[in-house]
Short mmCIF file of C-alpha atoms in Angstrom, two decimals:
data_model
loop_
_atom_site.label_atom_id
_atom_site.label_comp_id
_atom_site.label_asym_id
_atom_site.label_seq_id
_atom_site.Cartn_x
_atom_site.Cartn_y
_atom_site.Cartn_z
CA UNK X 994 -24.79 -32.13 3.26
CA UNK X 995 -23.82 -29.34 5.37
CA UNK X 996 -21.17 -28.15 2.99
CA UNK X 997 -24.29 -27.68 0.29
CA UNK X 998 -26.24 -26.02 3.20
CA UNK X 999 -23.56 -23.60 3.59
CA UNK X 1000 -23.06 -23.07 -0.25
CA UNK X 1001 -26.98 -22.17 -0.41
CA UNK X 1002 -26.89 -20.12 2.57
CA UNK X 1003 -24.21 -17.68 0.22
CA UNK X 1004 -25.75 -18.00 -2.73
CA UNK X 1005 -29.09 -16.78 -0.92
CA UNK X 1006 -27.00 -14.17 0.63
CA UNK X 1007 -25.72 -12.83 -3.17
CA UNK X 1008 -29.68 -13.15 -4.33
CA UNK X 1009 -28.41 -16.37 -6.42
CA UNK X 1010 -31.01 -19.37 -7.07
CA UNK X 1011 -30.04 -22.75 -7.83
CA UNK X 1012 -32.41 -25.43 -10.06
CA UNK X 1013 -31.52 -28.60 -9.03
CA UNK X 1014 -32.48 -30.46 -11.70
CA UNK X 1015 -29.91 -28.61 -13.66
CA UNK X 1016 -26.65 -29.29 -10.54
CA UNK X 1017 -24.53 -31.73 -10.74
CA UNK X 1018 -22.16 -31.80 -7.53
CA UNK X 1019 -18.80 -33.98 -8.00
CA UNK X 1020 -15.96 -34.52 -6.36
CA UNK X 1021 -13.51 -34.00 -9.21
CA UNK X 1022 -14.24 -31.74 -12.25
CA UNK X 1023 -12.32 -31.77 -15.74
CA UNK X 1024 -11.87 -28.11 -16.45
CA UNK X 1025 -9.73 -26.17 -18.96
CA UNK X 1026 -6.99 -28.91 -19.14
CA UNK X 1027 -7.00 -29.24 -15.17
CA UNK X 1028 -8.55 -31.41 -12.99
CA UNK X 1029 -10.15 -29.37 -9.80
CA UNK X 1030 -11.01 -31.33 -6.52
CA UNK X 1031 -11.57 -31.07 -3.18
CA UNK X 1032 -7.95 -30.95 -2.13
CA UNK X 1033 -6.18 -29.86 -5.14
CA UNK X 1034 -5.76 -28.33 -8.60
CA UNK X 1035 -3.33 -30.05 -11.47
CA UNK X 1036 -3.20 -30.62 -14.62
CA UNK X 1037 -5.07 -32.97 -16.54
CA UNK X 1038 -3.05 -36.50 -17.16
CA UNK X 1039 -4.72 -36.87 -20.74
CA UNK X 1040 -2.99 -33.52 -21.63
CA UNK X 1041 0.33 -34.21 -19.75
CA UNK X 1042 0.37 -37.59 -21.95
CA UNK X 1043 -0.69 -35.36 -25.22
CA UNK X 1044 2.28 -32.99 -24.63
CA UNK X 1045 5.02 -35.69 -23.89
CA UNK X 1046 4.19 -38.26 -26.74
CA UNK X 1047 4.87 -35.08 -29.11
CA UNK X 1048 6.91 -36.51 -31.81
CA UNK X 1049 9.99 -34.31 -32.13
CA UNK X 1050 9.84 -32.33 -34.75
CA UNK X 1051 11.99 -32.56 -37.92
CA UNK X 1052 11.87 -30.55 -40.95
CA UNK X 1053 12.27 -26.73 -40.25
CA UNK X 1054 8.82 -25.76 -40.28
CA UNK X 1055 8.00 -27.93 -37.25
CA UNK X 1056 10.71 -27.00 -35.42
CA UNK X 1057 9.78 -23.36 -36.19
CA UNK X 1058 6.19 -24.36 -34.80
CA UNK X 1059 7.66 -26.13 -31.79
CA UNK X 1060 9.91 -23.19 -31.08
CA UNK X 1061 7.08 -20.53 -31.26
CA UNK X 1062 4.89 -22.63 -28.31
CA UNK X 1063 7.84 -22.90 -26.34
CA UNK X 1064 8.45 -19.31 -26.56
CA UNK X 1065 5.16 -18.68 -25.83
CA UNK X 1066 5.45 -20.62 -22.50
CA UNK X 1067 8.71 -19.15 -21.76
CA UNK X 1068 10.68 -21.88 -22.32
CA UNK X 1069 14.79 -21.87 -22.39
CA UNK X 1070 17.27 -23.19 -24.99
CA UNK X 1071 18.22 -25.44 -21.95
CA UNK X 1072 14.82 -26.63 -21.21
CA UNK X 1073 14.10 -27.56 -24.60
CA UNK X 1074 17.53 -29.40 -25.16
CA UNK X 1075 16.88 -31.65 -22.16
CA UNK X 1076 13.09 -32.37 -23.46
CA UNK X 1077 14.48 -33.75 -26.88
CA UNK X 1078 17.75 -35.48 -25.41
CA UNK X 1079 20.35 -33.36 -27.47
CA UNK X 1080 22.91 -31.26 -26.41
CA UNK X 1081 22.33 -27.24 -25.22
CA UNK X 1082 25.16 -26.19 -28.01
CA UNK X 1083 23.24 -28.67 -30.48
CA UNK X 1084 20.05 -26.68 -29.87
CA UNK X 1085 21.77 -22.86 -30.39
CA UNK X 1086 22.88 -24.06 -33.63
CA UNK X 1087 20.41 -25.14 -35.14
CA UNK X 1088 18.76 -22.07 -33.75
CA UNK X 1089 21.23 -19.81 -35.67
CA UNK X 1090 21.14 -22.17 -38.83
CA UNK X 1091 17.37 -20.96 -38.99
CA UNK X 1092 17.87 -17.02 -38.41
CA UNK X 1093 17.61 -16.82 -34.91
CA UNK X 1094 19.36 -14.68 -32.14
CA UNK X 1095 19.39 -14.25 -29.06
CA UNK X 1096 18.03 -10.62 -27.19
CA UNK X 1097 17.26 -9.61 -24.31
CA UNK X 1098 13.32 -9.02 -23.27
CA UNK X 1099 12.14 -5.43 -23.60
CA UNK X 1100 10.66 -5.42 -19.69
CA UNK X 1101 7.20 -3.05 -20.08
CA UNK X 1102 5.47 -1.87 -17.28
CA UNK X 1103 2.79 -3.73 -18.11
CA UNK X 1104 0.29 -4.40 -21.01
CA UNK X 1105 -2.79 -2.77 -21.41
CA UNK X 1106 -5.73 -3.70 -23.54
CA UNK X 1107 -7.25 -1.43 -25.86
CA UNK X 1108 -10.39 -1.26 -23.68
CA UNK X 1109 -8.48 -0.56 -20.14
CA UNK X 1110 -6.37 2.11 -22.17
CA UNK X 1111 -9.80 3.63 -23.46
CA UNK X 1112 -11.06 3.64 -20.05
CA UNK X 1113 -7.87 5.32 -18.44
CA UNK X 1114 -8.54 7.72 -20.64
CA UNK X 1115 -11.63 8.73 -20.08
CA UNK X 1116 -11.22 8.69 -15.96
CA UNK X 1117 -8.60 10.76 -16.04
CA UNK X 1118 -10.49 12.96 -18.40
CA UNK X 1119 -13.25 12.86 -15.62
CA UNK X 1120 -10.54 13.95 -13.19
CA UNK X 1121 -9.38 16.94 -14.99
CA UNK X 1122 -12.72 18.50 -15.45
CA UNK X 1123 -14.08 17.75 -12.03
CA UNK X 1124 -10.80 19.60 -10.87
CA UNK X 1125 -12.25 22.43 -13.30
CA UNK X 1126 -15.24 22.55 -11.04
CA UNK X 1127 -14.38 21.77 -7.99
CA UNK X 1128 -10.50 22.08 -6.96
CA UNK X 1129 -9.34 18.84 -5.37
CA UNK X 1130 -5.76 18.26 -6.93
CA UNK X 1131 -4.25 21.12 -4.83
CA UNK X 1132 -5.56 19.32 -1.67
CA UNK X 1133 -3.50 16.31 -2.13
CA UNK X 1134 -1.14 15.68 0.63
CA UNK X 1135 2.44 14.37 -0.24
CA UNK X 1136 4.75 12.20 2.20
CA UNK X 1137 8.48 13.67 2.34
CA UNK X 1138 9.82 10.27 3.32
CA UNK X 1139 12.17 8.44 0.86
CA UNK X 1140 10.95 5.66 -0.67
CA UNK X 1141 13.46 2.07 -0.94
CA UNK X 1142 12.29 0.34 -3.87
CA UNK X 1143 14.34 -3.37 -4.72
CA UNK X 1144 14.41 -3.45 -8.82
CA UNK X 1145 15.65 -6.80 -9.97
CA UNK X 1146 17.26 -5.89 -13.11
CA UNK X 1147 17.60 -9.63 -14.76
CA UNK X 1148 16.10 -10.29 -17.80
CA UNK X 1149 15.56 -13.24 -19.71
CA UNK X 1150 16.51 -13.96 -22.95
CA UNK X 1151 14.42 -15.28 -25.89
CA UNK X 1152 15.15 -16.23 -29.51
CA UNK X 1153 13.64 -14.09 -31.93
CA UNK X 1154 14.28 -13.86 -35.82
CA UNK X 1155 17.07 -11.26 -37.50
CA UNK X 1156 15.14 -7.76 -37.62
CA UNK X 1157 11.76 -8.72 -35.66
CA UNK X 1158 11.69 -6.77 -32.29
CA UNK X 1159 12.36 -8.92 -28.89
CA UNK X 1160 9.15 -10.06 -26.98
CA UNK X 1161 7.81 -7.27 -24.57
CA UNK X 1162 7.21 -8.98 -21.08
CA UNK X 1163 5.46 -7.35 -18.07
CA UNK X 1164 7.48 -6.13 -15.00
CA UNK X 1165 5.72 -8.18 -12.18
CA UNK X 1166 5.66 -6.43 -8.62
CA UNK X 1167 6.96 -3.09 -10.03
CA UNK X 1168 4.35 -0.86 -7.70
CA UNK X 1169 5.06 -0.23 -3.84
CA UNK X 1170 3.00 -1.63 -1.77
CA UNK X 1171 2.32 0.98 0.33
CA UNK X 1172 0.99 4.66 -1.54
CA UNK X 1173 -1.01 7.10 0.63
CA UNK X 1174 -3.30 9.52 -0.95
CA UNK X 1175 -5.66 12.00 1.42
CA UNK X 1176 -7.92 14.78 -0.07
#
C-alpha cells in the first residue's frame, strides 16, 4: 500500500484527485495492443497470434495490401521473403511483375504537421517584430569553434510503384547536441 501512498502523495502534489469508486489498480493492463506491467512492456499475445495466422495472400490485390502494411512498418524484401517461406529473388519478381521498383528514401529533416508549421510561423513572426522594438538579434553571441558532426549517409530502400515519388522518412539525431545561445 505504500506504492498507492506514494502515487497519492504526487497526485496531491500536481492538485490531482482520485474517486475511488471509479480506480481500478491491476497488476497487468491490456493497452493499445500491449500488455503493461509492473516489470515490463510487450506486445499483446492475442495480436502476435492475429498477425502470424495471416493467411498469405494470393491474388494481386492482397499482396498489394500486404505489401503496403509492410511498407508502412518498414519492412524489407528479405524480411518478407523469410515470413512467407519463398525465396528473396522470388519476392523481387513478383514485385516487378506488379509495377514496382526499387528507390532510395528521400531522407527529410523531419515532418512537420500543419499545426507545428502554423505555429513556427507565427513565433518567429513574434521574433521579428519584438526585434523591431527592442533589438535583441544583434546581441547574440556566436562560438568560433568548429563543429564535428557524424552524418550516416545510408539509406534504405523501399518499393514504390513506376512514377509515384519514394517515401519521405525523417533524419533521426540530425541536431547537435550541444548549441549555445546567450543574449
Amino acid at each position: 500500500m505504500s506504492k498507492f501512498r506514494k502515487l497519492s502523495d504526487k497526485l496531491r502534489c500536481a492538485d490531482l484527485k482520485l474517486q475511488p469508486d471509479k480506480c481500478n489498480v491491476r497488476k497487468k493492463v491490456a493497452y493499445l495492443g500491449h500488455v503493461i506491467s509492473t516489470t515490463e512492456i510487450k506486445s499483446d499475445p492475442r495480436k502476435i497470434r492475429a498477425v502470424e495466422d495471416f493467411p498469405r495472400p494470393k491474388p494481386t490485390k492482397n499482396v498489394k495490401q500486404f505489401l503496403g502494411l509492410a511498407s508502412y512498418y518498414r519492412v524489407s524484401s528479405h524480411e518478407i521473403a523469410e515470413e512467407l517461406n519463398v525465396s528473396h529473388t522470388c519476392i523481387q519478381k513478383k514485385l516487378k511483375q506488379l509495377g514496382y521498383i526499387k528507390k532510395l528514401n528521400l531522407w527529410v529533416p523531419h515532418q512537420l504537421k500543419e499545426i507545428h508549421l502554423t505555429q513556427r510561423i507565427s513565433i518567429c513572426d513574434s521574433l521579428l517584430k519584438r526585434n523591431e522594438i527592442v533589438p535583441f538579434l544583434k546581441r547574440l553571441i556566436t562560438g568560433e569553434e568548429k563543429w564535428i558532426v557524424y552524418n550516416n549517409v545510408n539509406r534504405r530502400r523501399s518499393w514504390v510503384m513506376q512514377g509515384e515519388p519514394t517515401q519521405m522518412i525523417p533524419k533521426t539525431e540530425i541536431h547537435q547536441k550541444k548549441i549555445m545561445l546567450s543574449v
